[in-house]
Short mmCIF file of C-alpha atoms in Angstrom, two decimals:
data_model
loop_
_atom_site.label_atom_id
_atom_site.label_comp_id
_atom_site.label_asym_id
_atom_site.label_seq_id
_atom_site.Cartn_x
_atom_site.Cartn_y
_atom_site.Cartn_z
CA MET C 1 -82.31 0.19 31.04
CA THR C 2 -79.86 -3.00 30.40
CA SER C 3 -79.62 -4.96 26.99
CA GLU C 4 -77.77 -7.90 26.10
CA ILE C 5 -76.59 -5.99 22.34
CA ALA C 6 -73.13 -5.08 22.96
CA PRO C 7 -72.73 -1.64 21.84
CA ALA C 8 -71.17 0.54 19.21
CA ARG C 9 -69.81 -3.05 17.07
CA GLY C 10 -72.73 -2.36 14.61
CA LEU C 11 -75.16 -5.52 15.68
CA GLY C 12 -78.18 -2.67 15.53
CA SER C 13 -77.91 -1.57 20.25
CA SER C 14 -78.61 1.90 19.76
CA SER C 15 -82.44 0.72 17.61
CA ALA C 16 -83.11 -1.74 19.82
CA ALA C 17 -83.43 0.88 22.43
CA ILE C 18 -85.44 3.02 20.46
CA VAL C 19 -87.71 1.14 19.16
CA ALA C 20 -87.98 -0.12 22.62
CA GLY C 21 -88.98 3.39 23.94
CA ILE C 22 -91.44 3.54 20.84
CA GLU C 23 -93.52 0.16 21.75
CA LEU C 24 -93.62 1.34 25.69
CA ALA C 25 -95.12 4.42 24.21
CA ASN C 26 -97.24 3.04 22.26
CA LEU C 27 -98.52 0.67 24.54
CA LEU C 28 -97.96 2.87 28.04
CA GLY C 29 -99.63 6.61 25.83
CA ASP C 30 -102.62 3.42 24.07
CA LEU C 31 -101.74 5.53 20.15
CA GLU C 32 -102.04 2.15 18.37
CA LEU C 33 -99.42 2.66 16.26
CA THR C 34 -99.07 0.83 13.13
CA ALA C 35 -95.46 -0.89 12.30
CA ASP C 36 -95.16 1.96 9.11
CA ALA C 37 -96.29 4.40 11.66
CA LYS C 38 -93.32 3.43 13.67
CA ILE C 39 -90.96 2.49 10.93
CA GLN C 40 -91.18 6.23 10.18
CA TRP C 41 -90.41 7.53 13.41
CA ALA C 42 -87.99 4.95 14.61
CA SER C 43 -85.92 6.31 11.46
CA LYS C 44 -86.42 9.40 12.47
CA ILE C 45 -85.05 9.59 15.39
CA GLU C 46 -82.20 7.12 14.82
CA GLY C 47 -80.75 8.52 11.49
CA HIS C 48 -81.68 6.29 8.85
CA PRO C 49 -83.58 2.78 8.39
CA ASP C 50 -81.53 0.52 8.03
CA ASN C 51 -81.28 -1.52 11.54
CA VAL C 52 -85.21 0.06 13.19
CA THR C 53 -87.54 -1.78 10.46
CA PRO C 54 -86.38 -5.02 10.48
CA ALA C 55 -86.24 -4.68 15.00
CA ILE C 56 -89.88 -3.69 14.99
CA VAL C 57 -91.35 -6.45 11.79
CA GLY C 58 -89.00 -8.91 11.81
CA GLY C 59 -87.20 -10.69 9.29
CA PHE C 60 -84.97 -9.73 6.03
CA VAL C 61 -85.82 -6.38 5.24
CA VAL C 62 -85.89 -4.02 2.43
CA ARG C 63 -86.40 0.20 2.46
CA ALA C 64 -84.89 3.15 0.77
CA VAL C 65 -85.70 6.93 1.82
CA LEU C 66 -87.47 9.45 -1.34
CA ASP C 67 -89.09 12.60 0.33
CA ASP C 68 -88.07 11.40 2.97
CA ARG C 69 -90.09 8.73 4.10
CA VAL C 70 -89.28 5.25 4.55
CA TYR C 71 -89.95 2.33 1.93
CA TRP C 72 -89.85 -1.08 3.61
CA LYS C 73 -90.48 -4.51 1.46
CA LYS C 74 -90.36 -7.48 3.94
CA ILE C 75 -88.71 -10.70 2.01
CA PRO C 76 -89.00 -14.10 2.42
CA PHE C 77 -85.91 -15.48 3.94
CA LEU C 78 -84.49 -19.29 4.42
CA ASP C 79 -83.72 -21.19 8.03
CA VAL C 80 -80.76 -20.55 7.71
CA ALA C 81 -77.75 -19.33 11.10
CA MET C 82 -76.36 -17.06 11.50
CA VAL C 83 -73.07 -17.07 13.49
CA VAL C 84 -71.26 -13.66 15.14
CA CYS C 85 -68.11 -13.19 15.62
CA VAL C 86 -67.89 -10.04 18.11
CA PRO C 87 -64.54 -8.83 18.72
CA GLU C 88 -63.31 -7.00 21.60
CA HIS C 89 -62.62 -3.39 20.26
CA GLN C 90 -65.56 -1.22 19.55
CA LEU C 91 -66.14 1.08 16.85
CA LYS C 92 -67.71 4.00 16.89
CA THR C 93 -69.88 4.43 13.32
CA ILE C 94 -69.16 7.92 13.71
CA GLN C 95 -65.90 6.69 13.39
CA SER C 96 -66.16 3.36 10.69
CA ARG C 97 -67.09 6.66 8.77
CA THR C 98 -64.25 8.45 8.68
CA VAL C 99 -62.37 5.86 6.18
CA LEU C 100 -64.95 5.89 3.45
CA PRO C 101 -64.64 7.82 0.52
CA THR C 102 -67.15 11.18 0.04
CA ASN C 103 -67.83 9.84 -3.68
CA LEU C 104 -67.10 6.85 -6.42
CA PRO C 105 -66.36 6.96 -10.22
CA PHE C 106 -69.06 6.47 -11.59
CA LYS C 107 -68.60 2.35 -13.36
CA GLN C 108 -67.72 1.47 -10.27
CA ALA C 109 -71.07 2.94 -8.55
CA VAL C 110 -72.87 0.33 -11.25
CA LYS C 111 -71.04 -2.88 -10.53
CA VAL C 112 -72.13 -2.09 -7.63
CA SER C 113 -75.64 -1.45 -7.92
CA SER C 114 -76.00 -3.70 -10.15
CA LEU C 115 -74.29 -6.40 -7.13
CA ALA C 116 -77.29 -5.46 -4.60
CA ASN C 117 -80.20 -6.55 -7.99
CA VAL C 118 -78.71 -9.95 -8.35
CA LEU C 119 -78.09 -9.96 -4.37
CA LEU C 120 -82.28 -9.00 -3.44
CA ALA C 121 -82.86 -11.64 -6.23
CA SER C 122 -80.75 -14.19 -5.12
CA LEU C 123 -82.84 -13.82 -2.02
CA GLN C 124 -85.53 -13.63 -2.95
CA LYS C 125 -84.75 -17.61 -4.85
CA GLY C 126 -83.68 -18.89 -1.84
CA ASN C 127 -79.52 -19.45 -3.63
CA LEU C 128 -78.25 -18.58 -0.83
CA ILE C 129 -74.94 -19.74 -2.54
CA THR C 130 -74.91 -17.31 -5.42
CA ALA C 131 -76.65 -14.42 -2.33
CA GLY C 132 -72.94 -14.86 -0.53
CA LYS C 133 -71.42 -14.60 -3.31
CA MET C 134 -72.85 -11.33 -3.85
CA ILE C 135 -72.60 -9.93 -0.13
CA GLU C 136 -68.81 -10.92 -0.41
CA SER C 137 -69.09 -8.22 -3.46
CA ASP C 138 -69.16 -5.48 -1.65
CA ILE C 139 -67.15 -2.56 -2.41
CA PHE C 140 -68.94 0.01 -1.23
CA HIS C 141 -67.79 0.00 2.20
CA GLU C 142 -65.99 -3.00 3.06
CA PRO C 143 -62.59 -2.83 1.58
CA TYR C 144 -62.35 1.25 3.28
CA ARG C 145 -63.43 -0.63 7.08
CA ALA C 146 -61.36 -3.59 6.40
CA LYS C 147 -58.13 -2.73 7.76
CA LEU C 148 -60.33 -1.18 11.34
CA ILE C 149 -61.88 -4.96 11.25
CA PRO C 150 -58.78 -7.20 11.04
CA GLU C 151 -61.28 -10.66 11.95
CA LEU C 152 -63.30 -9.61 9.30
CA ASN C 153 -60.62 -11.53 6.55
CA HIS C 154 -59.59 -14.66 9.00
CA VAL C 155 -63.50 -15.21 10.18
CA ARG C 156 -63.90 -15.32 6.41
CA SER C 157 -61.27 -17.26 5.55
CA ILE C 158 -62.53 -19.76 7.86
CA GLY C 159 -66.21 -18.77 6.78
CA HIS C 160 -64.96 -21.18 3.39
CA GLU C 161 -63.62 -23.28 4.17
CA GLU C 162 -66.27 -24.50 6.67
CA ALA C 163 -68.75 -24.35 3.85
CA ALA C 164 -70.37 -20.33 5.11
CA TYR C 165 -72.59 -19.45 1.97
CA GLY C 166 -70.91 -15.09 2.88
CA THR C 167 -68.71 -13.21 6.08
CA TYR C 168 -69.55 -9.48 5.58
CA ILE C 169 -69.14 -6.49 8.02
CA SER C 170 -72.13 -6.25 10.83
CA GLY C 171 -73.09 -2.82 10.68
CA ALA C 172 -70.32 -0.53 10.79
CA GLY C 173 -68.25 -3.08 12.51
CA THR C 174 -66.74 -4.28 14.19
CA ALA C 175 -68.53 -7.91 14.53
CA VAL C 176 -68.43 -9.66 11.37
CA MET C 177 -71.09 -12.20 10.77
CA THR C 178 -71.59 -15.41 8.72
CA MET C 179 -74.58 -16.59 6.85
CA ILE C 180 -74.47 -20.36 6.88
CA SER C 181 -76.34 -24.05 6.91
CA ARG C 182 -77.74 -24.77 10.57
CA GLU C 183 -75.93 -28.51 9.54
CA TYR C 184 -72.59 -26.39 9.98
CA ALA C 185 -73.17 -23.35 12.80
CA ARG C 186 -71.77 -25.68 15.77
CA ASN C 187 -67.97 -26.58 14.22
CA LEU C 188 -67.89 -22.62 12.59
CA ARG C 189 -68.52 -21.66 16.06
CA GLU C 190 -66.45 -24.13 17.13
CA ARG C 191 -63.55 -22.86 15.25
CA LEU C 192 -64.05 -19.00 15.38
CA GLN C 193 -63.81 -19.69 19.26
CA ILE C 194 -60.71 -20.66 19.34
CA GLU C 195 -58.94 -19.44 16.64
CA LEU C 196 -60.39 -15.76 17.59
CA PRO C 197 -60.47 -16.15 22.05
CA ARG C 198 -61.36 -12.96 21.82
CA CYS C 199 -63.70 -12.79 20.53
CA ARG C 200 -67.71 -13.56 21.33
CA THR C 201 -69.56 -15.67 19.28
CA HIS C 202 -72.23 -15.94 18.99
CA ILE C 203 -75.40 -18.43 16.93
CA THR C 204 -78.60 -16.39 16.60
CA HIS C 205 -81.48 -16.33 13.26
CA VAL C 206 -83.06 -13.92 11.12
CA GLY C 207 -86.67 -13.71 13.25
CA GLY C 208 -89.66 -12.93 11.32
CA LYS C 209 -92.44 -11.54 13.84
CA GLU C 210 -92.09 -8.19 14.63
CA SER C 211 -92.01 -7.25 18.06
CA VAL C 212 -93.45 -7.22 20.57
CA ILE C 213 -93.34 -5.56 24.26
CA LEU C 214 -93.99 -8.17 26.90
#
């Protein structure tokens, strides 16, 4: 297998490989799997549905696991650019998890849950300014993982200067993602290429189509 997705960067390389395998099996075995069936299988193999779900159905997807079943819902997402900054150094997910606390104070958990609620509501209403503010207010994992990813604060600072909506760690890192208007995406990329020359920088977007094997 070959893949253009850099491994150990929080970009979903393992999920992409799993989804590709399921798509191939579905095609070659004439299994006629539904999108939901693919998601259930892929989540079991990957161990969680975070990346496999949008890789299968496309677009922006929210999901939850209850009684060993994945529940998911696609919600509309505006036509914005996503500027990806990919550092040279890798970070295995298992290593990234070791810096996370095993417990959170109840009040802190309530706060971050409310932030997530406002984030989803803002995305559904197309209010990317508020959505970006909620993204950058995460207290579940970024405060702990940021020390492993020094590029985060640098990219976020530049993003603020270039009218970005919000910058966050992609998955467990080390890649850093910035949501920004297509109008300003090129300027942001050019600045990142100059100020972070050891990182690879790409402009992409949230695709809305179901995955297919051609």
